[in-house]
Amino acid sequence: MRIWNRREFLETSAMGLAVMATGRLGWPTPPRAQVSLVSVGAAGREEAIAKAIELIGVPDLSGKRVALKPNFNSADPFPGSTHPETLRTVVRLVKDLGASRITVADRSGHVDHPDLHWDNGFHLARVFREADAVVQMCCLKTHRFGGHFTLSLKNTVGMVAKRVPGVSHDFMRELHRSRHQRRMIAELNL
């Protein structure tokens, strides 16, 4: 049995989970989430990402509009943010899978959703709402606000508006100050 240090675990895990999809990719939602863990090793990042996707199952993206959501909520280098080579590789793989349009996006929008623990609901960016498929490119880390390890769940926060024109409410301030923060992040992922 090999024991990994934190950095090795994060790098290897991030590679294995580089592509987390929202269920609109055309393959049935499994009863449990599927996770693949692939070591980069000598093969390199591109081969490891392709293998991780192969292990989970290659979705049918033929003719679909795909929105990619990398983790760029800070200027922190990998593993704090999505590795640039990972983004290039996933864009190429999604293109090879037949996507008709690929949009890389993060933050903002004007779409109302029913509120749960959100005082004013939340607004999902149009690019994600209108896409036929959304590919999450999470980083496995904790986050400063709340300090919990949420895996890919926190990445979805970057699909939600901080502010909406004409509305004075700060949605991210509400999230970061709420005692229901973990529930609110989970609600975004519904």
mmCIF file of C-alpha atoms in Angstrom:
data_model
loop_
_atom_site.group_PDB
_atom_site.id
_atom_site.type_symbol
_atom_site.label_atom_id
_atom_site.label_comp_id
_atom_site.label_asym_id
_atom_site.label_seq_id
_atom_site.Cartn_x
_atom_site.Cartn_y
_atom_site.Cartn_z
ATOM 1 C CA MET A 1 0.000 0.000 0.000
ATOM 2 C CA ARG A 2 1.336 3.415 -0.986
ATOM 3 C CA ILE A 3 0.833 6.380 1.355
ATOM 4 C CA TRP A 4 0.350 9.722 -0.416
ATOM 5 C CA ASN A 5 1.064 13.140 0.982
ATOM 6 C CA ARG A 6 -1.644 15.824 0.697
ATOM 7 C CA ARG A 7 -0.304 17.305 -2.557
ATOM 8 C CA GLU A 8 -0.011 13.904 -4.256
ATOM 9 C CA PHE A 9 -3.531 13.027 -3.146
ATOM 10 C CA LEU A 10 -4.969 16.307 -4.424
ATOM 11 C CA GLU A 11 -3.124 16.116 -7.750
ATOM 12 C CA THR A 12 -4.061 12.502 -8.359
ATOM 13 C CA SER A 13 -7.639 12.890 -7.147
ATOM 14 C CA ALA A 14 -8.170 16.044 -9.163
ATOM 15 C CA MET A 15 -7.035 14.195 -12.253
ATOM 16 C CA GLY A 16 -9.437 11.350 -11.579
ATOM 17 C CA LEU A 17 -12.304 13.731 -10.965
ATOM 18 C CA ALA A 18 -11.400 16.340 -13.566
ATOM 19 C CA VAL A 19 -14.676 15.798 -15.282
ATOM 20 C CA MET A 20 -17.789 15.753 -13.118
ATOM 21 C CA ALA A 21 -21.002 16.051 -15.107
ATOM 22 C CA THR A 22 -24.416 17.306 -14.060
ATOM 23 C CA GLY A 23 -26.568 14.476 -15.426
ATOM 24 C CA ARG A 24 -27.651 16.277 -18.601
ATOM 25 C CA LEU A 25 -25.024 14.521 -20.697
ATOM 26 C CA GLY A 26 -27.269 11.869 -22.155
ATOM 27 C CA TRP A 27 -26.287 8.906 -20.015
ATOM 28 C CA PRO A 28 -28.584 7.747 -17.223
ATOM 29 C CA THR A 29 -27.973 9.034 -13.729
ATOM 30 C CA PRO A 30 -26.393 6.181 -11.763
ATOM 31 C CA PRO A 31 -27.831 5.169 -8.403
ATOM 32 C CA ARG A 32 -24.497 6.229 -6.917
ATOM 33 C CA ALA A 33 -21.940 8.666 -8.221
ATOM 34 C CA GLN A 34 -19.191 7.146 -10.285
ATOM 35 C CA VAL A 35 -15.659 8.198 -9.469
ATOM 36 C CA SER A 36 -12.471 7.249 -11.208
ATOM 37 C CA LEU A 37 -9.051 7.790 -9.728
ATOM 38 C CA VAL A 38 -6.123 7.738 -12.129
ATOM 39 C CA SER A 39 -2.500 8.486 -11.325
ATOM 40 C CA VAL A 40 -0.791 10.813 -13.786
ATOM 41 C CA GLY A 41 2.438 8.831 -13.600
ATOM 42 C CA ALA A 42 4.696 8.623 -16.631
ATOM 43 C CA ALA A 43 1.766 8.611 -19.068
ATOM 44 C CA GLY A 44 1.053 12.285 -18.484
ATOM 45 C CA ARG A 45 -1.929 14.465 -17.728
ATOM 46 C CA GLU A 46 -3.706 14.077 -21.091
ATOM 47 C CA GLU A 47 -3.681 10.271 -20.988
ATOM 48 C CA ALA A 48 -4.755 10.251 -17.331
ATOM 49 C CA ILE A 49 -7.751 12.503 -18.036
ATOM 50 C CA ALA A 50 -8.795 10.390 -21.033
ATOM 51 C CA LYS A 51 -8.522 7.242 -18.893
ATOM 52 C CA ALA A 52 -10.582 8.818 -16.077
ATOM 53 C CA ILE A 53 -13.353 9.674 -18.536
ATOM 54 C CA GLU A 54 -13.175 6.205 -20.098
ATOM 55 C CA LEU A 55 -13.530 4.553 -16.672
ATOM 56 C CA ILE A 56 -16.633 6.596 -15.841
ATOM 57 C CA GLY A 57 -18.135 6.116 -19.286
ATOM 58 C CA VAL A 58 -17.884 8.290 -22.351
ATOM 59 C CA PRO A 59 -21.018 10.431 -22.776
ATOM 60 C CA ASP A 60 -22.670 11.112 -26.126
ATOM 61 C CA LEU A 61 -22.021 14.788 -26.804
ATOM 62 C CA SER A 62 -22.727 14.662 -30.536
ATOM 63 C CA GLY A 63 -24.246 17.966 -31.600
ATOM 64 C CA LYS A 64 -24.655 19.200 -28.022
ATOM 65 C CA ARG A 65 -23.838 22.630 -26.608
ATOM 66 C CA VAL A 66 -21.433 22.026 -23.736
ATOM 67 C CA ALA A 67 -20.556 24.463 -20.950
ATOM 68 C CA LEU A 68 -17.275 23.773 -19.124
ATOM 69 C CA LYS A 69 -16.997 25.086 -15.563
ATOM 70 C CA PRO A 70 -13.356 25.133 -14.453
ATOM 71 C CA ASN A 71 -12.321 26.213 -10.951
ATOM 72 C CA PHE A 72 -10.937 29.734 -11.388
ATOM 73 C CA ASN A 73 -12.319 31.449 -8.312
ATOM 74 C CA SER A 74 -8.831 32.586 -7.362
ATOM 75 C CA ALA A 75 -5.423 33.233 -8.884
ATOM 76 C CA ASP A 76 -4.036 30.290 -6.928
ATOM 77 C CA PRO A 77 -2.085 27.839 -9.102
ATOM 78 C CA PHE A 78 -3.013 24.144 -9.365
ATOM 79 C CA PRO A 79 -4.195 22.391 -7.223
ATOM 80 C CA GLY A 80 -5.977 25.551 -5.978
ATOM 81 C CA SER A 81 -7.363 26.171 -9.473
ATOM 82 C CA THR A 82 -7.867 24.086 -12.594
ATOM 83 C CA HIS A 83 -4.541 23.299 -14.280
ATOM 84 C CA PRO A 84 -4.351 25.035 -17.704
ATOM 85 C CA GLU A 85 -3.276 21.785 -19.386
ATOM 86 C CA THR A 86 -6.260 20.014 -17.838
ATOM 87 C CA LEU A 87 -8.577 22.648 -19.316
ATOM 88 C CA ARG A 88 -6.954 22.345 -22.772
ATOM 89 C CA THR A 89 -7.226 18.565 -22.623
ATOM 90 C CA VAL A 90 -10.879 18.532 -21.548
ATOM 91 C CA VAL A 91 -11.802 21.063 -24.256
ATOM 92 C CA ARG A 92 -10.120 18.854 -26.866
ATOM 93 C CA LEU A 93 -11.778 15.679 -25.531
ATOM 94 C CA VAL A 94 -15.232 17.301 -25.471
ATOM 95 C CA LYS A 95 -14.660 18.498 -29.034
ATOM 96 C CA ASP A 96 -13.589 14.977 -30.041
ATOM 97 C CA LEU A 97 -16.828 13.664 -28.480
ATOM 98 C CA GLY A 98 -18.751 15.705 -31.051
ATOM 99 C CA ALA A 99 -19.888 18.796 -29.149
ATOM 100 C CA SER A 100 -21.300 21.411 -31.521
ATOM 101 C CA ARG A 101 -20.314 24.286 -29.241
ATOM 102 C CA ILE A 102 -18.015 24.534 -26.210
ATOM 103 C CA THR A 103 -18.180 27.475 -23.816
ATOM 104 C CA VAL A 104 -15.798 27.881 -20.884
ATOM 105 C CA ALA A 105 -17.561 30.018 -18.290
ATOM 106 C CA ASP A 106 -17.600 31.093 -14.666
ATOM 107 C CA ARG A 107 -20.022 33.239 -12.601
ATOM 108 C CA SER A 108 -23.089 35.478 -13.130
ATOM 109 C CA GLY A 109 -26.551 35.415 -14.739
ATOM 110 C CA HIS A 110 -30.231 36.324 -14.335
ATOM 111 C CA VAL A 111 -32.331 33.178 -13.917
ATOM 112 C CA ASP A 112 -34.651 32.799 -10.905
ATOM 113 C CA HIS A 113 -34.748 29.493 -9.027
ATOM 114 C CA PRO A 114 -36.981 28.458 -6.142
ATOM 115 C CA ASP A 115 -35.373 29.322 -2.854
ATOM 116 C CA LEU A 116 -34.686 26.819 -0.153
ATOM 117 C CA HIS A 117 -32.207 28.230 2.355
ATOM 118 C CA TRP A 118 -31.573 31.237 0.080
ATOM 119 C CA ASP A 119 -33.416 34.384 1.237
ATOM 120 C CA ASN A 120 -33.800 35.650 -2.345
ATOM 121 C CA GLY A 121 -33.348 32.484 -4.377
ATOM 122 C CA PHE A 122 -30.280 32.435 -6.612
ATOM 123 C CA HIS A 123 -29.484 33.303 -10.198
ATOM 124 C CA LEU A 124 -27.772 30.723 -12.398
ATOM 125 C CA ALA A 125 -25.705 31.923 -15.354
ATOM 126 C CA ARG A 126 -27.612 31.553 -18.623
ATOM 127 C CA VAL A 127 -24.738 29.702 -20.323
ATOM 128 C CA PHE A 128 -25.123 26.807 -17.849
ATOM 129 C CA ARG A 129 -28.930 26.823 -17.869
ATOM 130 C CA GLU A 130 -29.139 26.738 -21.669
ATOM 131 C CA ALA A 131 -26.351 24.198 -22.255
ATOM 132 C CA ASP A 132 -27.238 20.650 -23.260
ATOM 133 C CA ALA A 133 -24.422 19.423 -21.007
ATOM 134 C CA VAL A 134 -22.331 20.914 -18.212
ATOM 135 C CA VAL A 135 -18.884 19.554 -17.370
ATOM 136 C CA GLN A 136 -17.571 20.447 -13.920
ATOM 137 C CA MET A 137 -13.804 20.658 -13.546
ATOM 138 C CA CYS A 138 -13.480 20.681 -9.784
ATOM 139 C CA CYS A 139 -10.472 20.953 -7.526
ATOM 140 C CA LEU A 140 -10.494 18.774 -4.440
ATOM 141 C CA LYS A 141 -9.962 21.232 -1.606
ATOM 142 C CA THR A 142 -11.533 22.882 1.371
ATOM 143 C CA HIS A 143 -12.654 26.462 1.106
ATOM 144 C CA ARG A 144 -12.068 29.418 3.373
ATOM 145 C CA PHE A 145 -15.711 30.125 4.133
ATOM 146 C CA GLY A 146 -17.069 27.268 6.183
ATOM 147 C CA GLY A 147 -13.806 25.316 5.950
ATOM 148 C CA HIS A 148 -15.538 22.151 4.779
ATOM 149 C CA PHE A 149 -14.341 19.691 2.183
ATOM 150 C CA THR A 150 -17.058 19.809 -0.487
ATOM 151 C CA LEU A 151 -15.262 18.232 -3.471
ATOM 152 C CA SER A 152 -16.951 19.387 -6.669
ATOM 153 C CA LEU A 153 -19.963 20.903 -4.934
ATOM 154 C CA LYS A 154 -18.248 24.249 -4.228
ATOM 155 C CA ASN A 155 -17.343 24.629 -7.913
ATOM 156 C CA THR A 156 -21.033 25.185 -8.716
ATOM 157 C CA VAL A 157 -21.001 28.413 -6.686
ATOM 158 C CA GLY A 158 -19.108 29.918 -9.644
ATOM 159 C CA MET A 159 -22.208 29.398 -11.827
ATOM 160 C CA VAL A 160 -24.291 31.684 -9.604
ATOM 161 C CA ALA A 161 -24.488 35.472 -9.695
ATOM 162 C CA LYS A 162 -22.876 37.500 -6.943
ATOM 163 C CA ARG A 163 -25.125 40.438 -7.858
ATOM 164 C CA VAL A 164 -27.924 40.935 -10.385
ATOM 165 C CA PRO A 165 -28.372 44.281 -12.167
ATOM 166 C CA GLY A 166 -31.127 46.277 -10.505
ATOM 167 C CA VAL A 167 -31.047 44.143 -7.342
ATOM 168 C CA SER A 168 -29.021 45.311 -4.348
ATOM 169 C CA HIS A 169 -28.745 41.850 -2.763
ATOM 170 C CA ASP A 170 -25.254 40.254 -2.580
ATOM 171 C CA PHE A 171 -25.853 36.520 -3.046
ATOM 172 C CA MET A 172 -22.288 35.517 -2.150
ATOM 173 C CA ARG A 173 -22.329 37.563 1.053
ATOM 174 C CA GLU A 174 -25.542 35.760 1.991
ATOM 175 C CA LEU A 175 -23.932 32.365 1.265
ATOM 176 C CA HIS A 176 -20.726 33.084 3.155
ATOM 177 C CA ARG A 177 -22.524 34.452 6.233
ATOM 178 C CA SER A 178 -25.210 31.772 6.469
ATOM 179 C CA ARG A 179 -25.159 29.002 9.049
ATOM 180 C CA HIS A 180 -26.778 26.912 6.274
ATOM 181 C CA GLN A 181 -23.823 27.341 3.912
ATOM 182 C CA ARG A 182 -23.309 23.623 3.256
ATOM 183 C CA ARG A 183 -27.028 23.137 2.562
ATOM 184 C CA MET A 184 -27.071 26.165 0.275
ATOM 185 C CA ILE A 185 -24.118 24.810 -1.730
ATOM 186 C CA ALA A 186 -25.891 21.456 -1.996
ATOM 187 C CA GLU A 187 -29.064 23.233 -3.160
ATOM 188 C CA LEU A 188 -27.152 24.886 -6.003
ATOM 189 C CA ASN A 189 -26.154 21.422 -7.160
ATOM 190 C CA LEU A 190 -29.745 20.185 -7.356
#
